[in-house]
Short mmCIF file of C-alpha atoms in Angstrom, two decimals:
data_model
loop_
_atom_site.label_atom_id
_atom_site.label_comp_id
_atom_site.label_asym_id
_atom_site.label_seq_id
_atom_site.Cartn_x
_atom_site.Cartn_y
_atom_site.Cartn_z
CA MET B 1 90.34 88.29 100.94
CA VAL B 2 93.01 86.37 102.81
CA CYS B 3 94.63 83.90 100.40
CA SER B 4 94.10 80.26 101.27
CA PHE B 5 96.10 77.33 100.03
CA ALA B 6 96.64 73.54 100.21
CA ALA B 7 93.27 72.91 98.57
CA CYS B 8 94.92 71.68 95.36
CA ALA B 9 98.57 71.36 96.21
CA SER B 10 99.99 68.99 98.78
CA SER B 11 102.84 69.67 101.15
CA SER B 12 105.08 67.26 103.02
CA ASN B 13 108.44 66.92 104.73
CA VAL B 14 111.30 64.70 103.67
CA ASP B 15 111.34 61.67 105.96
CA GLY B 16 113.96 59.54 104.28
CA ALA B 17 111.45 57.14 102.65
CA PRO B 18 112.35 56.19 99.07
CA TYR B 19 110.33 57.94 96.39
CA ASP B 20 107.68 55.61 95.00
CA GLY B 21 107.47 57.11 91.53
CA SER B 22 103.86 58.29 91.88
CA LYS B 23 102.49 61.66 90.77
CA GLN B 24 104.82 61.80 87.76
CA ASP B 25 102.15 63.81 85.96
CA ARG B 26 102.47 66.61 88.53
CA ILE B 27 105.35 68.96 89.20
CA THR B 28 106.97 68.59 92.61
CA ILE B 29 109.17 71.37 94.00
CA GLY B 30 111.42 70.88 97.01
CA VAL B 31 112.30 73.67 99.42
CA SER B 32 115.47 73.69 101.50
CA ILE B 33 114.88 76.22 104.29
CA TRP B 34 116.32 77.08 107.72
CA ASN B 35 112.95 76.45 109.42
CA THR B 36 109.28 77.25 108.92
CA ASN B 37 108.62 78.41 112.49
CA ASP B 38 110.20 81.85 112.87
CA LEU B 39 108.58 84.94 111.38
CA MET B 40 110.45 84.92 108.05
CA GLY B 41 110.31 81.14 107.73
CA SER B 42 106.57 80.98 108.33
CA LYS B 43 105.88 83.79 105.82
CA THR B 44 108.16 82.07 103.30
CA LYS B 45 106.17 78.87 103.71
CA GLN B 46 102.88 80.74 103.37
CA VAL B 47 103.97 82.39 100.12
CA ILE B 48 105.35 79.17 98.63
CA GLU B 49 102.21 77.22 99.49
CA ALA B 50 100.10 79.98 97.93
CA CYS B 51 102.15 79.55 94.74
CA ALA B 52 101.77 75.78 94.88
CA ASP B 53 98.02 76.10 95.22
CA ALA B 54 97.69 78.64 92.40
CA LEU B 55 99.78 76.50 90.03
CA ASP B 56 98.66 73.04 91.25
CA VAL B 57 102.13 71.94 92.31
CA ASP B 58 103.27 69.60 95.11
CA VAL B 59 105.83 70.85 97.65
CA ILE B 60 108.28 68.92 99.81
CA TRP B 61 110.07 70.69 102.68
CA PHE B 62 113.50 70.13 104.21
CA GLU B 63 114.32 72.22 107.31
CA HIS B 64 118.08 72.34 107.85
CA GLU B 65 118.17 74.55 110.99
CA TYR B 66 121.42 76.20 109.75
CA ASN B 67 123.24 72.89 110.33
CA ALA B 68 126.06 72.89 107.75
CA SER B 69 125.85 69.17 106.95
CA TRP B 70 122.05 69.29 106.73
CA VAL B 71 122.22 72.25 104.35
CA ARG B 72 124.25 70.20 101.89
CA THR B 73 122.33 67.00 102.52
CA SER B 74 119.03 68.76 101.81
CA VAL B 75 119.57 68.93 98.05
CA ASN B 76 120.44 65.22 97.81
CA ARG B 77 117.43 64.27 99.91
CA LEU B 78 115.04 66.42 97.90
CA CYS B 79 116.37 64.99 94.63
CA ALA B 80 115.90 61.48 96.03
CA ALA B 81 112.32 62.38 96.98
CA GLY B 82 111.50 62.93 93.31
CA CYS B 83 111.53 66.72 93.05
CA ASP B 84 111.53 68.31 89.61
CA GLY B 85 112.98 71.52 91.00
CA ILE B 86 114.46 72.83 94.25
CA LEU B 87 114.49 76.20 95.99
CA PHE B 88 117.73 76.39 97.95
CA PHE B 89 118.72 78.69 100.79
CA PRO B 90 122.51 78.39 101.24
CA THR B 91 124.17 79.59 104.43
CA GLU B 92 127.61 79.93 102.81
CA TYR B 93 128.82 80.55 99.27
CA ARG B 94 130.46 77.12 99.16
CA ASP B 95 127.07 75.42 99.69
CA MET B 96 126.26 76.18 96.07
CA LYS B 97 129.03 74.05 94.55
CA PRO B 98 127.71 70.62 95.66
CA ALA B 99 124.10 71.81 95.19
CA ILE B 100 124.65 72.66 91.51
CA LYS B 101 126.70 69.49 90.95
CA THR B 102 123.97 67.30 92.46
CA CYS B 103 121.17 68.94 90.46
CA ASP B 104 123.17 68.63 87.22
CA ARG B 105 123.70 64.94 87.92
CA GLU B 106 120.06 64.29 88.85
CA GLY B 107 118.47 66.53 86.20
CA VAL B 108 116.70 68.69 88.80
CA TYR B 109 116.27 72.45 88.39
CA LEU B 110 117.76 74.69 91.09
CA ALA B 111 117.13 78.29 92.13
CA GLN B 112 118.55 80.23 95.07
CA TYR B 113 116.36 82.48 97.19
CA TYR B 114 117.43 85.22 99.61
CA SER B 115 120.93 84.82 98.14
CA HIS B 116 122.97 84.88 94.94
CA ILE B 117 126.42 84.03 93.55
CA VAL B 118 128.79 86.99 93.35
CA PRO B 119 131.21 86.42 90.43
CA GLU B 120 134.00 88.48 92.02
CA ASP B 121 133.79 86.60 95.31
CA GLU B 122 133.25 83.08 93.98
CA PRO B 123 134.50 82.91 90.36
CA GLU B 124 134.72 79.10 90.37
CA ILE B 125 131.11 78.66 91.53
CA TYR B 126 129.94 81.36 89.12
CA PHE B 127 131.68 79.52 86.25
CA GLN B 128 129.98 76.30 87.40
CA SER B 129 126.58 78.02 87.40
CA LEU B 130 127.15 79.38 83.88
CA HIS B 131 127.77 75.90 82.51
CA SER B 132 124.91 74.25 84.34
CA GLN B 133 121.76 73.44 82.41
CA TYR B 134 119.80 73.12 85.65
CA TYR B 135 120.85 76.18 87.66
CA VAL B 136 118.09 78.61 86.64
CA GLY B 137 118.93 81.65 88.75
CA SER B 138 118.66 83.53 92.02
CA VAL B 139 116.38 85.95 93.80
CA TYR B 140 117.92 88.32 96.30
CA GLU B 141 117.99 91.82 97.75
CA ASP B 142 120.49 94.60 97.15
CA GLU B 143 122.13 94.47 100.56
CA MET B 144 124.59 97.25 99.80
CA GLU B 145 121.68 99.58 99.06
CA ASN B 146 119.99 98.33 102.22
CA GLY B 147 122.99 99.24 104.40
CA TYR B 148 123.24 102.59 102.63
CA ASN B 149 119.56 103.47 103.17
CA LEU B 150 119.47 102.35 106.81
CA THR B 151 122.56 104.42 107.55
CA TYR B 152 120.94 107.50 106.04
CA TYR B 153 117.99 107.09 108.41
CA LEU B 154 120.52 107.59 111.21
CA LEU B 155 122.44 110.40 109.50
CA ASN B 156 119.31 112.37 108.67
CA ASN B 157 118.21 112.10 112.30
CA GLY B 158 121.44 113.70 113.50
CA ASP B 159 123.31 110.57 114.62
CA ARG B 160 127.07 110.92 114.25
CA GLN B 161 128.51 108.09 116.39
CA ILE B 162 127.28 104.85 114.84
CA GLY B 163 127.91 101.42 116.30
CA VAL B 164 127.68 98.29 114.16
CA MET B 165 126.88 94.79 115.40
CA CYS B 166 126.25 91.56 113.53
CA SER B 167 125.18 88.03 114.28
CA GLU B 168 127.90 85.38 114.30
CA GLY B 169 127.73 83.29 111.13
CA ASP B 170 125.89 85.92 109.05
CA GLU B 171 128.87 87.25 107.12
CA ILE B 172 127.46 86.78 103.60
CA THR B 173 124.77 89.46 103.65
CA PHE B 174 126.51 91.55 106.30
CA ALA B 175 129.56 92.28 104.16
CA ASP B 176 127.39 94.07 101.58
CA ARG B 177 125.34 95.90 104.22
CA LYS B 178 128.50 97.13 105.92
CA ALA B 179 129.89 98.28 102.56
CA GLY B 180 126.67 100.26 101.96
CA CYS B 181 126.92 101.75 105.45
CA GLN B 182 130.51 102.82 104.82
CA LEU B 183 129.59 104.30 101.43
CA ALA B 184 126.88 106.44 103.07
CA ILE B 185 129.27 107.63 105.76
CA ASP B 186 132.06 108.44 103.28
CA GLU B 187 129.57 110.31 101.13
CA TRP B 188 128.29 112.27 104.12
CA ASN B 189 131.77 113.14 105.40
CA THR B 190 132.86 114.37 101.98
CA ALA B 191 129.83 116.64 101.74
CA HIS B 192 129.96 117.73 105.42
CA PRO B 193 133.62 118.05 106.48
CA ASP B 194 132.62 120.04 109.58
CA ASP B 195 129.94 117.56 110.65
CA ARG B 196 131.72 114.24 110.40
CA VAL B 197 130.30 110.81 111.19
CA TYR B 198 132.23 108.04 112.91
CA VAL B 199 131.53 104.31 112.73
CA SER B 200 132.70 101.59 115.12
CA GLN B 201 134.47 98.37 114.35
CA THR B 202 131.93 95.58 113.90
CA VAL B 203 131.09 93.69 117.08
CA TYR B 204 129.77 90.14 116.64
CA ALA B 205 127.23 88.58 118.96
CA LYS B 206 125.07 85.51 119.26
CA SER B 207 121.32 86.00 119.46
CA SER B 208 121.18 85.49 123.23
CA THR B 209 120.40 88.36 125.59
CA GLU B 210 123.71 87.90 127.37
CA SER B 211 125.73 88.02 124.16
CA CYS B 212 123.90 91.12 122.87
CA ASN B 213 124.44 92.87 126.20
CA LYS B 214 128.16 92.17 125.96
CA ALA B 215 128.22 93.50 122.40
CA VAL B 216 126.51 96.74 123.42
CA ASP B 217 128.89 97.04 126.39
CA GLU B 218 131.82 96.72 124.00
CA LEU B 219 130.40 99.30 121.61
CA LEU B 220 129.73 101.79 124.41
CA PHE B 221 133.24 101.29 125.76
CA SER B 222 134.82 102.04 122.38
CA MET B 223 132.30 104.75 121.41
CA ARG B 224 131.03 106.44 124.58
CA ASP B 225 128.80 108.89 122.72
CA MET B 226 127.19 106.28 120.47
CA ASP B 227 123.83 107.65 119.30
CA GLY B 228 123.02 105.22 116.46
CA LEU B 229 123.18 101.43 116.16
CA LEU B 230 123.06 99.45 112.93
CA VAL B 231 122.25 95.77 113.42
CA GLY B 232 123.80 94.33 110.28
CA SER B 233 122.31 90.86 110.59
CA GLY B 234 119.10 89.76 108.91
CA ASN B 235 118.34 87.67 111.96
CA GLY B 236 115.25 89.09 113.69
CA THR B 237 116.39 87.65 116.99
CA GLN B 238 119.52 89.78 116.76
CA VAL B 239 117.40 92.94 116.53
CA VAL B 240 115.35 91.79 119.53
CA GLY B 241 118.56 91.13 121.46
CA ALA B 242 119.96 94.56 120.59
CA MET B 243 116.70 96.23 121.68
CA GLY B 244 116.84 94.39 125.00
CA ALA B 245 120.46 95.36 125.53
CA LEU B 246 119.73 99.05 124.91
CA ARG B 247 116.75 98.83 127.26
CA ASP B 248 118.97 97.28 129.96
CA HIS B 249 121.39 100.16 129.51
CA GLU B 250 118.46 102.64 129.69
CA LEU B 251 119.31 103.87 126.21
CA SER B 252 116.07 103.06 124.37
CA GLY B 253 115.16 106.11 122.32
CA GLU B 254 118.54 107.72 122.96
CA VAL B 255 120.44 105.36 120.69
CA ASP B 256 118.54 105.05 117.41
CA LEU B 257 118.34 101.41 116.32
CA VAL B 258 118.02 100.37 112.67
CA GLY B 259 118.09 96.85 111.27
CA THR B 260 116.58 94.35 108.88
CA GLY B 261 113.68 91.96 109.38
CA PHE B 262 110.21 92.96 110.57
CA LEU B 263 109.21 91.70 114.01
CA ASN B 264 105.86 90.43 115.26
CA ASP B 265 105.46 93.56 117.39
CA MET B 266 106.92 96.07 114.92
CA LYS B 267 104.17 98.65 115.39
CA LYS B 268 104.66 98.63 119.17
CA GLN B 269 108.44 98.91 118.91
CA LEU B 270 108.26 101.79 116.43
CA LYS B 271 105.87 103.62 118.73
CA HIS B 272 107.82 103.10 121.95
CA ASP B 273 111.38 103.84 120.80
CA GLY B 274 112.52 100.23 120.48
CA ILE B 275 113.29 100.69 116.77
CA TYR B 276 113.94 103.87 114.81
CA ALA B 277 113.66 102.33 111.31
CA GLN B 278 113.64 98.87 109.83
CA SER B 279 113.92 97.27 106.40
CA GLY B 280 112.14 94.07 105.45
CA GLY B 281 108.96 92.89 103.82
CA ASN B 282 110.65 90.98 101.01
CA ILE B 283 108.32 87.99 101.42
CA CYS B 284 107.87 87.55 97.65
CA ASN B 285 111.53 86.60 97.17
CA PRO B 286 110.69 82.84 97.30
CA LEU B 287 107.63 83.41 95.09
CA TYR B 288 109.79 84.60 92.20
CA ALA B 289 112.29 81.75 92.76
CA PHE B 290 109.39 79.30 92.72
CA LEU B 291 108.27 80.67 89.35
CA LEU B 292 111.76 80.24 87.84
CA VAL B 293 111.90 76.57 88.86
CA TYR B 294 108.26 75.95 87.88
CA GLN B 295 108.81 77.36 84.39
CA ALA B 296 111.98 75.30 83.88
CA ALA B 297 110.17 72.12 84.98
CA ARG B 298 107.43 72.89 82.42
CA ASP B 299 110.06 73.41 79.67
CA ASP B 300 109.26 77.14 79.56
CA HIS B 301 112.13 79.67 79.27
CA LYS B 302 114.90 77.11 79.67
CA LYS B 303 118.39 78.39 80.42
CA GLU B 304 121.08 77.71 77.86
CA VAL B 305 124.42 76.25 78.93
CA GLY B 306 127.01 79.02 79.04
CA GLN B 307 124.45 81.67 79.90
CA PRO B 308 123.95 83.07 83.42
CA GLY B 309 120.81 82.19 85.32
CA ALA B 310 118.12 84.79 85.85
CA GLU B 311 118.84 87.40 88.52
CA ILE B 312 115.83 88.94 90.20
CA ILE B 313 116.37 91.70 92.75
CA CYS B 314 113.63 92.30 95.30
CA PRO B 315 113.40 95.78 96.80
CA TYR B 316 113.29 96.18 100.56
CA ILE B 317 110.41 98.03 102.17
CA TYR B 318 111.46 100.63 104.75
CA ILE B 319 109.31 101.40 107.77
CA SER B 320 109.91 104.20 110.27
CA SER B 321 106.50 104.82 111.87
CA PRO B 322 103.53 102.84 113.20
CA GLU B 323 101.36 104.34 110.44
CA GLU B 324 103.71 103.07 107.71
CA TYR B 325 103.69 99.63 109.27
CA GLU B 326 99.86 99.56 109.39
CA GLU B 327 99.82 100.09 105.61
CA TYR B 328 102.42 97.37 105.10
CA GLU B 329 100.54 94.99 107.41
CA LYS B 330 97.31 95.48 105.49
CA TYR B 331 98.77 94.61 102.09
CA PHE B 332 101.51 92.11 102.98
CA ILE B 333 100.49 90.37 106.23
CA THR B 334 96.69 90.42 106.54
CA SER B 335 96.65 89.51 102.86
CA LEU B 336 99.32 88.41 100.41
CA PRO B 337 100.76 90.89 97.88
CA TYR B 338 99.58 88.70 94.97
CA SER B 339 96.19 87.04 94.55
CA GLN B 340 95.86 83.50 93.21
CA GLU B 341 95.04 84.81 89.73
CA GLU B 342 97.99 87.20 89.80
CA ILE B 343 100.36 84.36 90.69
CA ALA B 344 99.00 82.34 87.76
CA ASP B 345 99.52 85.36 85.48
CA LEU B 346 103.10 85.83 86.74
CA ALA B 347 103.82 82.22 85.82
CA THR B 348 103.28 83.16 82.14
CA TYR B 349 105.88 85.95 82.29
CA THR B 350 109.42 85.59 80.99
CA PRO B 351 112.16 85.76 83.65
CA SER B 352 112.92 89.32 82.51
CA GLU B 353 109.27 90.29 82.94
CA ILE B 354 109.20 88.67 86.40
CA ALA B 355 112.26 90.76 87.29
CA VAL B 356 110.42 93.93 86.29
CA ALA B 357 107.38 92.94 88.38
CA ALA B 358 109.66 92.29 91.35
CA SER B 359 111.44 95.62 90.97
CA ILE B 360 108.22 97.62 91.46
CA LEU B 361 106.80 95.61 94.37
CA SER B 362 105.84 97.99 97.16
CA VAL B 363 102.91 98.90 99.38
CA ARG B 364 101.80 101.40 96.73
CA ASP B 365 102.02 98.74 93.99
CA VAL B 366 99.86 96.25 95.93
CA LYS B 367 97.44 98.97 97.01
CA THR B 368 96.95 99.97 93.37
CA ARG B 369 96.55 96.43 92.04
CA HIS B 370 94.00 95.52 94.70
CA SER B 371 91.92 98.67 94.55
CA ASP B 372 88.32 98.37 93.32
CA LYS B 373 88.99 100.86 90.51
CA TYR B 374 92.01 98.96 89.20
CA ILE B 375 90.21 95.60 89.42
CA GLU B 376 87.29 96.98 87.43
CA GLU B 377 89.66 98.33 84.77
CA VAL B 378 91.32 94.91 84.48
CA ARG B 379 87.93 93.21 84.18
CA GLU B 380 86.87 95.61 81.42
CA ARG B 381 90.13 95.06 79.50
CA LYS B 382 89.67 91.30 79.70
CA GLN B 383 86.06 91.48 78.57
CA ASN B 384 87.02 93.73 75.65
CA ALA B 385 89.69 91.17 74.73
CA GLY B 386 87.14 88.36 74.86
CA ILE B 387 88.34 86.97 78.21
CA ASP B 388 85.80 86.34 80.94
CA GLY B 389 87.10 88.20 84.02
CA LYS B 390 84.23 87.29 86.33
CA ASP B 391 84.98 85.68 89.67
CA ASN B 392 88.55 84.88 88.75
CA GLY B 393 90.03 86.38 91.90
CA GLU B 394 90.95 89.83 90.64
CA SER B 395 89.78 91.16 93.97
CA GLY B 396 92.46 88.92 95.48
CA GLY B 397 94.78 90.03 98.17
CA SER B 398 93.30 93.03 99.99
CA ASP B 399 90.48 93.50 102.46
#
């Protein structure tokens, strides 16, 4: 069953009109997002609207298009629109300072998604988040582990001259990915002193074909035997640009490309040497952030001042073959990883329990939960406990 939504919940965009005070009996959650048109943005919207439908919540959208002033304005506008909670995607660490301050002033709950505050990097903002009653937490990926794992795909395939490129303006996540890449290389070189790996200086490029071609030219000039390329940006367009540049240099399949962010034609690219391996699939990141804000707005599991917000780490899914992508597509794209009933159940979890559920999310996890055998076992347990499990959507997300 493909999940449907918007039957109960409503969705709208901020248009600057003053909030009229209606619907005070319903929870309204605002979403500050880069856009809802690209692959990740559209999946993020789909997941959030599925949550809104399952929990009978209204959603208001603000698309900031990576414009720095719009990013910061988005929180003010969503507060003014009457939101009880906000999901915020910052583009820089410093975006969090005014966002937390505004939500504290307005009494609106705030959660980050696809990002988090690193105490060592931003101690002042971390201190601010600790002493905020309304900052409820963050949902993010372990980018250092991501860079480490992607690099090992290259190392285990025999690549020893690895180029690194990144999108301009994507330094937050890239720094951790590059650190993971370097850790993998240092580990390899220590264990294999006679089979050393070399990594290039990072080359930055815009997402245009011309800019990516120049970046690849620069990498090939500095590393003439480059046989692996790590695209450190999470921007899918950057991966597409890098693929095109390698194709223009007639190096597709000769230089193994790894990166983050699944593309619309992933299966084709994996089959025809466009991509060697890719990480992605973390579409439930905003779902968990939505639950944190929803629970706070309902007075469930409130955060105490002086305590850190919840931290939920979503695991990446790694794909290196068309067959692996077909499995992923079946359980994450054709259907959503959680059915409507499962989302409603997750909303009753504590933040710690949500974190555990997030940590085990994988193709195997979804496949198990949505199998006929598992669904029947759940139904029997509910019936034995005196809960009617009929037609409540247990068959949810698959097939």
